[in-house]
mmCIF file of C-alpha atoms in Angstrom:
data_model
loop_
_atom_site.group_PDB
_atom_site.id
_atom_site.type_symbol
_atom_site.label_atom_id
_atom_site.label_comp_id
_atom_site.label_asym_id
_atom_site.label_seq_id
_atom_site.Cartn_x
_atom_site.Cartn_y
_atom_site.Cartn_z
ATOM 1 C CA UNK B 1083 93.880 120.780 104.304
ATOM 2 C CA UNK B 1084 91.908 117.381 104.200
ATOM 3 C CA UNK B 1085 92.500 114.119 102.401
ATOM 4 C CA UNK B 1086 90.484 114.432 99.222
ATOM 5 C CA UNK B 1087 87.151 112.773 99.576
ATOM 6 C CA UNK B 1088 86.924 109.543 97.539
ATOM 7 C CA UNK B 1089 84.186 107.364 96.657
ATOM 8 C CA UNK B 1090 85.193 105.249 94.431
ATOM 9 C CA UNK B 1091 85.581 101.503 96.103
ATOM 10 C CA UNK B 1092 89.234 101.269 93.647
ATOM 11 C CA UNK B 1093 91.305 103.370 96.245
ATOM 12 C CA UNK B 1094 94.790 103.078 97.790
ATOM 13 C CA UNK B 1095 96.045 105.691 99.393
ATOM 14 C CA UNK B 1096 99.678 106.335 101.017
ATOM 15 C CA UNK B 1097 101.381 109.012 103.856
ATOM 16 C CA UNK B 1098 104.527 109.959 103.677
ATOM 17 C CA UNK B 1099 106.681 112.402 105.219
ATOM 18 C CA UNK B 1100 109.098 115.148 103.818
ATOM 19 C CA UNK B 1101 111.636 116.821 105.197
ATOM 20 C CA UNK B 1102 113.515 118.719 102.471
ATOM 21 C CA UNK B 1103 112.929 120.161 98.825
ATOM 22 C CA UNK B 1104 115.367 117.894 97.190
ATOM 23 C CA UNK B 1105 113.071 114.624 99.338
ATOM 24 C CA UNK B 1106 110.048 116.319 97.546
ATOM 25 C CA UNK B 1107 111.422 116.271 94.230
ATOM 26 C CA UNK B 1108 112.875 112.688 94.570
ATOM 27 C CA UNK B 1109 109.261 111.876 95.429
ATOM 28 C CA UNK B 1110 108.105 113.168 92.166
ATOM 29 C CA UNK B 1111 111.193 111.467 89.977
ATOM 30 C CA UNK B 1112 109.725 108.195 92.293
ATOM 31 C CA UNK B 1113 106.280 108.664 91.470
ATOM 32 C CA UNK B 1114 107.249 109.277 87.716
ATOM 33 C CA UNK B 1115 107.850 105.698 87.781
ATOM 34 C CA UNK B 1116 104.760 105.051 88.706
ATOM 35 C CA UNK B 1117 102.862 107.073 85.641
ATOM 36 C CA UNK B 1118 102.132 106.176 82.133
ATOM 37 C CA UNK B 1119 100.084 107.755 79.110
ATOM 38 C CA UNK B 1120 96.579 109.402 80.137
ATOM 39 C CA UNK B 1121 97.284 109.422 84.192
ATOM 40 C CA UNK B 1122 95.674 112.462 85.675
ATOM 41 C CA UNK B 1123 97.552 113.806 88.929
ATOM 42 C CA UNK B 1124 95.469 116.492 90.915
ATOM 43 C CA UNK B 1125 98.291 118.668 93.256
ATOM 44 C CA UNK B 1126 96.456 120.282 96.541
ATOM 45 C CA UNK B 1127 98.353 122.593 98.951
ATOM 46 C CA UNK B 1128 98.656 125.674 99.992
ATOM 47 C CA UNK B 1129 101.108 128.367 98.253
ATOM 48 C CA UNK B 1130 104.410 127.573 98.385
ATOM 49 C CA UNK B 1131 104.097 123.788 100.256
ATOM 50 C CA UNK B 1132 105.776 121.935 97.090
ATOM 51 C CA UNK B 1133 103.534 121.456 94.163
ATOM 52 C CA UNK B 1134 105.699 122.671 91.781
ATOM 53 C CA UNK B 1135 108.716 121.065 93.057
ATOM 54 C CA UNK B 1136 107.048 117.609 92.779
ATOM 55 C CA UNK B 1137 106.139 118.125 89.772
ATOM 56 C CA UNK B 1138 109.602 119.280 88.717
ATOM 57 C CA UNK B 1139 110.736 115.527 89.642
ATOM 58 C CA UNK B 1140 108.115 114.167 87.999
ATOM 59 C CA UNK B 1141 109.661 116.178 85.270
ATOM 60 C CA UNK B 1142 112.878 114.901 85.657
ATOM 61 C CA UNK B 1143 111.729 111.491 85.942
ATOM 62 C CA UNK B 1144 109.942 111.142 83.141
ATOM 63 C CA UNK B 1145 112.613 112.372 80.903
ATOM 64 C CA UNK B 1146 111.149 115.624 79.477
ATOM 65 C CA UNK B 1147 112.548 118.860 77.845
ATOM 66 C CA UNK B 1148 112.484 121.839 79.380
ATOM 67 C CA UNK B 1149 112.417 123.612 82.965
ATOM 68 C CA UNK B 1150 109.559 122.699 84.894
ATOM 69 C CA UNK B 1151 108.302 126.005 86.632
ATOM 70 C CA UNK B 1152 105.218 127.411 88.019
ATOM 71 C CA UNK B 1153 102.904 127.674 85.341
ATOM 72 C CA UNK B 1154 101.061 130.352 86.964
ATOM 73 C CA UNK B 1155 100.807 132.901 83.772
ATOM 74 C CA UNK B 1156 100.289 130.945 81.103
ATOM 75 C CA UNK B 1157 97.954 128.276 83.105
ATOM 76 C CA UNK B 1158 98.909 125.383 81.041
ATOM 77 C CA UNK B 1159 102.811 123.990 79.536
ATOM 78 C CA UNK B 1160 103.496 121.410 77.845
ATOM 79 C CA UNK B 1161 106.964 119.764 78.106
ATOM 80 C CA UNK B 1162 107.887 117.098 75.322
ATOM 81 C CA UNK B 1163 109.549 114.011 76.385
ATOM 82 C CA UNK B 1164 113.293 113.929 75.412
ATOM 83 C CA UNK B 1165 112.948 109.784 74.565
ATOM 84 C CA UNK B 1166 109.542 107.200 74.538
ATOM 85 C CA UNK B 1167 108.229 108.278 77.495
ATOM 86 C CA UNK B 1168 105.005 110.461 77.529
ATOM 87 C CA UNK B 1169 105.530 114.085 77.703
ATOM 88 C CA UNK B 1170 104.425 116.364 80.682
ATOM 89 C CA UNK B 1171 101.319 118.901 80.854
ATOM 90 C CA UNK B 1172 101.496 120.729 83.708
ATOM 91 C CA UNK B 1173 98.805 123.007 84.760
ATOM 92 C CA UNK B 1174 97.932 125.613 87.321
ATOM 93 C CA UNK B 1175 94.276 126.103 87.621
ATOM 94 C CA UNK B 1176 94.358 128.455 90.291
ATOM 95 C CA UNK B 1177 92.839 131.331 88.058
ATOM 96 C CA UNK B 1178 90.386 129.197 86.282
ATOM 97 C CA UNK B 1179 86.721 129.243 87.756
ATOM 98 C CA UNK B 1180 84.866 127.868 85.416
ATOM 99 C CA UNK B 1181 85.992 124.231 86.471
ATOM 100 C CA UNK B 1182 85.627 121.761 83.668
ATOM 101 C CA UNK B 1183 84.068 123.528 80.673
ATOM 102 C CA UNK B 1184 86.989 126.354 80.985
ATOM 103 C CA UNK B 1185 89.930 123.378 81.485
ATOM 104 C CA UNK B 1186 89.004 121.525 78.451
ATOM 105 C CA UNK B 1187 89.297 124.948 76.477
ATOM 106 C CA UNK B 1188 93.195 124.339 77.155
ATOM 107 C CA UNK B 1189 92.760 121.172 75.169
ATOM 108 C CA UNK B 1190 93.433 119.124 78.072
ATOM 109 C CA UNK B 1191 91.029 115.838 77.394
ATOM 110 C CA UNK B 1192 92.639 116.021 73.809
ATOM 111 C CA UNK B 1193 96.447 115.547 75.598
ATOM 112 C CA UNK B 1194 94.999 113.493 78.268
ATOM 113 C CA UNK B 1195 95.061 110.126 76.420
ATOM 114 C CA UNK B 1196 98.808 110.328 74.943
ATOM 115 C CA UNK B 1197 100.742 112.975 78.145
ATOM 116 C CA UNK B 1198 100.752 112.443 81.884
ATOM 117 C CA UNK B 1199 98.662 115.546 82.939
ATOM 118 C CA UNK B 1200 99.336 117.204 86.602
ATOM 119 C CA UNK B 1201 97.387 120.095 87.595
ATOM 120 C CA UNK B 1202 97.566 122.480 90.605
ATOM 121 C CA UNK B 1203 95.218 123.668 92.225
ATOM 122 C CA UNK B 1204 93.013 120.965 90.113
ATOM 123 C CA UNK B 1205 90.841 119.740 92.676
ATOM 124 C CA UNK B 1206 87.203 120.017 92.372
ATOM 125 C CA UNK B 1207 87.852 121.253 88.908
ATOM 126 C CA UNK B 1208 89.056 118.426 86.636
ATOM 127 C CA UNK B 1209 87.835 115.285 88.079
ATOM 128 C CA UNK B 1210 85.337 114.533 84.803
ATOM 129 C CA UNK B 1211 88.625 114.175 83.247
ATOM 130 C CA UNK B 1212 89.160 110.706 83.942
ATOM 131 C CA UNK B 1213 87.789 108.483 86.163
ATOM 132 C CA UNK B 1214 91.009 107.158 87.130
ATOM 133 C CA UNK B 1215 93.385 109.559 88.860
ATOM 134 C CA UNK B 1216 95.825 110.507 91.406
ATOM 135 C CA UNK B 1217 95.219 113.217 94.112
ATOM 136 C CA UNK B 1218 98.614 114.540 95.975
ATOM 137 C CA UNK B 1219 97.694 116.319 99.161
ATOM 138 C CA UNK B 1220 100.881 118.499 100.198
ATOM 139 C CA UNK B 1221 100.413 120.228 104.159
ATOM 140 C CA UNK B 1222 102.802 121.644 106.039
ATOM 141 C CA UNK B 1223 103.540 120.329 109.362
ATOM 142 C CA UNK B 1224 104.378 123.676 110.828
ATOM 143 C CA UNK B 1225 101.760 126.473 110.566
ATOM 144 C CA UNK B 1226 100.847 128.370 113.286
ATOM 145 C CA UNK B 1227 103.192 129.121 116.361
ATOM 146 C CA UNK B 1228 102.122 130.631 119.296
ATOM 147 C CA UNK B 1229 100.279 134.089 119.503
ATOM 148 C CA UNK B 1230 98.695 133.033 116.057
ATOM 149 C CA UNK B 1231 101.199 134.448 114.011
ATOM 150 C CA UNK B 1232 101.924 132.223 110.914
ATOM 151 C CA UNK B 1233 105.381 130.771 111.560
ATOM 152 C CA UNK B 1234 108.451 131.700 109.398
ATOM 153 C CA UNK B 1235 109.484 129.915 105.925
ATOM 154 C CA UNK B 1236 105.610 130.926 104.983
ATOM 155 C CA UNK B 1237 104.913 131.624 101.956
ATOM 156 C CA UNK B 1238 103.444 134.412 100.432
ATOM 157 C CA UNK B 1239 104.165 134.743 96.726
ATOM 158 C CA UNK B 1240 102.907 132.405 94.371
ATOM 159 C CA UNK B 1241 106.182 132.603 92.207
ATOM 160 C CA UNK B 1242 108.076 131.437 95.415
ATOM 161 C CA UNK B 1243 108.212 127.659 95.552
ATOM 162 C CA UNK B 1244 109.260 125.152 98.131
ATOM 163 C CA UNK B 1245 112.881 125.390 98.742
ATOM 164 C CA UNK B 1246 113.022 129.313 97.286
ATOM 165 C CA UNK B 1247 114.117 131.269 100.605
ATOM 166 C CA UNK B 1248 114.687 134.560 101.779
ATOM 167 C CA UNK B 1249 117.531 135.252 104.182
ATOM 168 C CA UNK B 1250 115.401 135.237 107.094
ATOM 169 C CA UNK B 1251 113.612 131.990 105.918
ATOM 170 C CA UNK B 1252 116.663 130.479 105.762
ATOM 171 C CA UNK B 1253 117.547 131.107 109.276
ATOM 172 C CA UNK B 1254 114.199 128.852 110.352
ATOM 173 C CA UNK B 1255 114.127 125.696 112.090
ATOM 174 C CA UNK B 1256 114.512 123.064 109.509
ATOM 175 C CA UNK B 1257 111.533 121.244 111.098
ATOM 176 C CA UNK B 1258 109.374 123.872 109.223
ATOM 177 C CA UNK B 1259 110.376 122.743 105.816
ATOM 178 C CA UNK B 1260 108.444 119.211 107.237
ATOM 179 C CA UNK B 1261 105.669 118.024 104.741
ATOM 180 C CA UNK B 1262 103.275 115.427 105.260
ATOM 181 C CA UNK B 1263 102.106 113.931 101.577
ATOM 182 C CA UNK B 1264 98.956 112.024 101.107
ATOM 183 C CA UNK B 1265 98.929 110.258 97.747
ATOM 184 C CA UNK B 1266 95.475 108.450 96.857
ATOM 185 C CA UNK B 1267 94.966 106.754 93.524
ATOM 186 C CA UNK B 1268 91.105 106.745 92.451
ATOM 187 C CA UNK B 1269 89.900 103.925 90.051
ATOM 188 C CA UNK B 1270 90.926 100.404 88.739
ATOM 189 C CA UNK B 1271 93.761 101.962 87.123
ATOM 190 C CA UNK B 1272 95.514 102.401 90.542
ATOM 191 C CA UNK B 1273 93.666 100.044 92.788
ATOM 192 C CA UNK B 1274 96.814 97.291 91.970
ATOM 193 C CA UNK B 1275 99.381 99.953 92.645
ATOM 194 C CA UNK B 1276 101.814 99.903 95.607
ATOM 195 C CA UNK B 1277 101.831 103.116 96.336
ATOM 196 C CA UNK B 1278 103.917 102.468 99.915
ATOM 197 C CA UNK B 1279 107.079 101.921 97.302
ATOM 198 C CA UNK B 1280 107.078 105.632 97.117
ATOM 199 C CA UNK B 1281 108.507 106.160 100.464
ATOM 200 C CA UNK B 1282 111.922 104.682 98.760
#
């Protein structure tokens, strides 16, 4: 998976490395921090490499009602905040093809300006719905082994999130539950962020 191709001369960008499900959802509860009313976060990776389990800590950290789970089914969910903080829309857009027109049939611009909004799957979709944003890139570190055969802790089904592991995934190396995370903020709105701090 590559680094999401910015243009925009307002960007700051951050690696970091993650070695666990729990480090991946203290990521989002540090990133949380980090987020305010109308912030657009695009989530890239491939099945199963930690989307929704960041966005469970962003969850956490901003203080909202409700389990944060794959919103796979029902594309879109919106979680209230529990106190002053903005609530949480978090959508999958894995299903939707139709890019913007069909995303802001889920009423997402309305939301946009008072919720942090994360989407899945979201890039190359939802862009044109704000000129500032955040792009997460999540890739595993461990892919292929030798022989070509993909190596084991792969996932497979889309209800199966990072840390979610069968008894022979849980027998794998733990170097194979190693992330690398490439956060970029696009736009003025991040260009004065430290986005290092979120290695903690």
């Amino acid at each position: 998976m590559d680094i999401p191709h910015v243009t925009d001369p307002h960007t700051v960008a951050t690696r970091l490395t993650v070695t666990s499900p729990e480090q991946m959802r203290d990521l989002g509860r540090r990133l949380a921090k980090l987020l305010r009313p109308g912030d657009l976060v695009l989530l890239t990776g491939e099945l199963g490499a930690g989307k929704t389990t960041l966005t469970r800590g962003l969850g956490e950290g901003l203080g909202v009602r409700g389990a944060v789970t794959s919103p796979t089914f029902v594309i879109a969910r919106v979680h209230p905040s529990l106190g002053d903080g903005p609530p949480l829309v978090h959508v999958d857009a894995y299903r939707l093809g139709g890019g913007l027109d069909e995303m802001e049939d889920l009423d997402l611009d309305v939301s946009l300006p008072d919720s942090v909004v994360a989407v899945e799957w979201g890039e190359g979709k939802v862009e044109g719905l704000a000129e500032d944003r955040l792009h997460v890139v999540i890739e595993r570190t461990v892919g292929e082994q030798a022989g070509g055969q993909q190596a084991a802790g792969g996932q497979t089904d889309g209800e199966q999130t990072y840390g979610e592991q069968t008894a022979g995934e849980q027998a794998a190396a733990p170097e194979e539950d190693v992330r690398r995370v490439v956060v970029t903020g696009v736009g003025p709105r991040w260009a004065g962020e430290d986005l290092a701090a979120l290695a903690g």
